[in-house]
Amino acid sequence: MGYVETLLFQYKACQYTAIAAITVWVYDYLLTIADEFELLWSRNGILVKGLYLVGRYLPVVGTTIFAGSQ
């Protein structure tokens, strides 16, 4: 395989990996959304909610942007 073919293969592998990561996240999200509302959003505590939002949703936003920019 030449240099260009290797680059194209790696490019596609990165795209597919990002799509797989998003798919797993959506699956996890659908499984846990009811618990999330019950246990987190029904309570007070803006700091905990903010940290949760950053930890749970920011990586997905970054992965989606990466996958979309490819």
PDB file of C-alpha atoms in Angstrom:
ATOM      1  CA  MET A   1       0.000   0.000   0.000  1.00  0.00           C
ATOM      2  CA  GLY A   2       1.278   3.433  -0.879  1.00  0.00           C
ATOM      3  CA  TYR A   3       1.350   6.544   1.240  1.00  0.00           C
ATOM      4  CA  VAL A   4      -1.900   7.969  -0.147  1.00  0.00           C
ATOM      5  CA  GLU A   5      -3.765   4.702   0.321  1.00  0.00           C
ATOM      6  CA  THR A   6      -2.547   4.490   3.914  1.00  0.00           C
ATOM      7  CA  LEU A   7      -3.722   8.035   4.604  1.00  0.00           C
ATOM      8  CA  LEU A   8      -7.135   7.327   3.125  1.00  0.00           C
ATOM      9  CA  PHE A   9      -7.444   4.135   5.146  1.00  0.00           C
ATOM     10  CA  GLN A  10      -6.542   5.960   8.361  1.00  0.00           C
ATOM     11  CA  TYR A  11      -8.956   8.778   7.523  1.00  0.00           C
ATOM     12  CA  LYS A  12     -11.831   6.329   7.043  1.00  0.00           C
ATOM     13  CA  ALA A  13     -10.872   4.418  10.189  1.00  0.00           C
ATOM     14  CA  CYS A  14     -11.075   7.648  12.207  1.00  0.00           C
ATOM     15  CA  GLN A  15     -14.480   8.445  10.730  1.00  0.00           C
ATOM     16  CA  TYR A  16     -15.869   5.000  11.472  1.00  0.00           C
ATOM     17  CA  THR A  17     -14.474   5.073  14.994  1.00  0.00           C
ATOM     18  CA  ALA A  18     -16.127   8.425  15.669  1.00  0.00           C
ATOM     19  CA  ILE A  19     -19.452   7.168  14.305  1.00  0.00           C
ATOM     20  CA  ALA A  20     -19.192   4.040  16.462  1.00  0.00           C
ATOM     21  CA  ALA A  21     -18.498   6.176  19.543  1.00  0.00           C
ATOM     22  CA  ILE A  22     -21.546   8.342  18.846  1.00  0.00           C
ATOM     23  CA  THR A  23     -23.693   5.242  18.328  1.00  0.00           C
ATOM     24  CA  VAL A  24     -22.614   3.760  21.666  1.00  0.00           C
ATOM     25  CA  TRP A  25     -23.276   7.096  23.370  1.00  0.00           C
ATOM     26  CA  VAL A  26     -26.797   7.321  21.915  1.00  0.00           C
ATOM     27  CA  TYR A  27     -27.509   3.775  23.066  1.00  0.00           C
ATOM     28  CA  ASP A  28     -26.262   4.583  26.575  1.00  0.00           C
ATOM     29  CA  TYR A  29     -28.234   7.829  26.588  1.00  0.00           C
ATOM     30  CA  LEU A  30     -31.468   6.067  25.671  1.00  0.00           C
ATOM     31  CA  LEU A  31     -30.907   3.469  28.388  1.00  0.00           C
ATOM     32  CA  THR A  32     -30.193   5.977  31.157  1.00  0.00           C
ATOM     33  CA  ILE A  33     -32.296   9.061  30.352  1.00  0.00           C
ATOM     34  CA  ALA A  34     -35.123   8.106  32.732  1.00  0.00           C
ATOM     35  CA  ASP A  35     -32.689   7.577  35.612  1.00  0.00           C
ATOM     36  CA  GLU A  36     -30.928  10.827  34.759  1.00  0.00           C
ATOM     37  CA  PHE A  37     -34.141  12.823  35.060  1.00  0.00           C
ATOM     38  CA  GLU A  38     -35.203  11.064  38.227  1.00  0.00           C
ATOM     39  CA  LEU A  39     -31.887  11.220  40.060  1.00  0.00           C
ATOM     40  CA  LEU A  40     -30.263  14.417  38.811  1.00  0.00           C
ATOM     41  CA  TRP A  41     -32.610  16.958  37.310  1.00  0.00           C
ATOM     42  CA  SER A  42     -35.283  16.656  39.990  1.00  0.00           C
ATOM     43  CA  ARG A  43     -32.838  17.838  42.682  1.00  0.00           C
ATOM     44  CA  ASN A  44     -31.150  21.126  43.548  1.00  0.00           C
ATOM     45  CA  GLY A  45     -27.446  21.721  43.126  1.00  0.00           C
ATOM     46  CA  ILE A  46     -26.276  23.712  40.149  1.00  0.00           C
ATOM     47  CA  LEU A  47     -22.588  22.785  40.564  1.00  0.00           C
ATOM     48  CA  VAL A  48     -23.267  19.060  40.387  1.00  0.00           C
ATOM     49  CA  LYS A  49     -25.556  19.523  37.386  1.00  0.00           C
ATOM     50  CA  GLY A  50     -22.962  21.662  35.634  1.00  0.00           C
ATOM     51  CA  LEU A  51     -20.188  19.150  36.202  1.00  0.00           C
ATOM     52  CA  TYR A  52     -22.461  16.364  35.033  1.00  0.00           C
ATOM     53  CA  LEU A  53     -23.317  18.259  31.837  1.00  0.00           C
ATOM     54  CA  VAL A  54     -19.669  18.897  31.066  1.00  0.00           C
ATOM     55  CA  GLY A  55     -18.631  15.312  31.773  1.00  0.00           C
ATOM     56  CA  ARG A  56     -21.496  13.645  29.961  1.00  0.00           C
ATOM     57  CA  TYR A  57     -22.229  15.838  26.952  1.00  0.00           C
ATOM     58  CA  LEU A  58     -19.078  17.791  26.066  1.00  0.00           C
ATOM     59  CA  PRO A  59     -17.181  14.725  24.761  1.00  0.00           C
ATOM     60  CA  VAL A  60     -20.137  13.885  22.525  1.00  0.00           C
ATOM     61  CA  VAL A  61     -20.205  17.400  21.117  1.00  0.00           C
ATOM     62  CA  GLY A  62     -16.487  17.201  20.378  1.00  0.00           C
ATOM     63  CA  THR A  63     -16.778  13.783  18.764  1.00  0.00           C
ATOM     64  CA  THR A  64     -19.726  14.913  16.653  1.00  0.00           C
ATOM     65  CA  ILE A  65     -17.834  17.977  15.464  1.00  0.00           C
ATOM     66  CA  PHE A  66     -14.808  15.810  14.655  1.00  0.00           C
ATOM     67  CA  ALA A  67     -16.898  13.283  12.745  1.00  0.00           C
ATOM     68  CA  GLY A  68     -18.757  16.015  10.869  1.00  0.00           C
ATOM     69  CA  SER A  69     -15.614  17.899   9.899  1.00  0.00           C
ATOM     70  CA  GLN A  70     -14.047  14.885   8.277  1.00  0.00           C
TER      71      GLN A  70
END
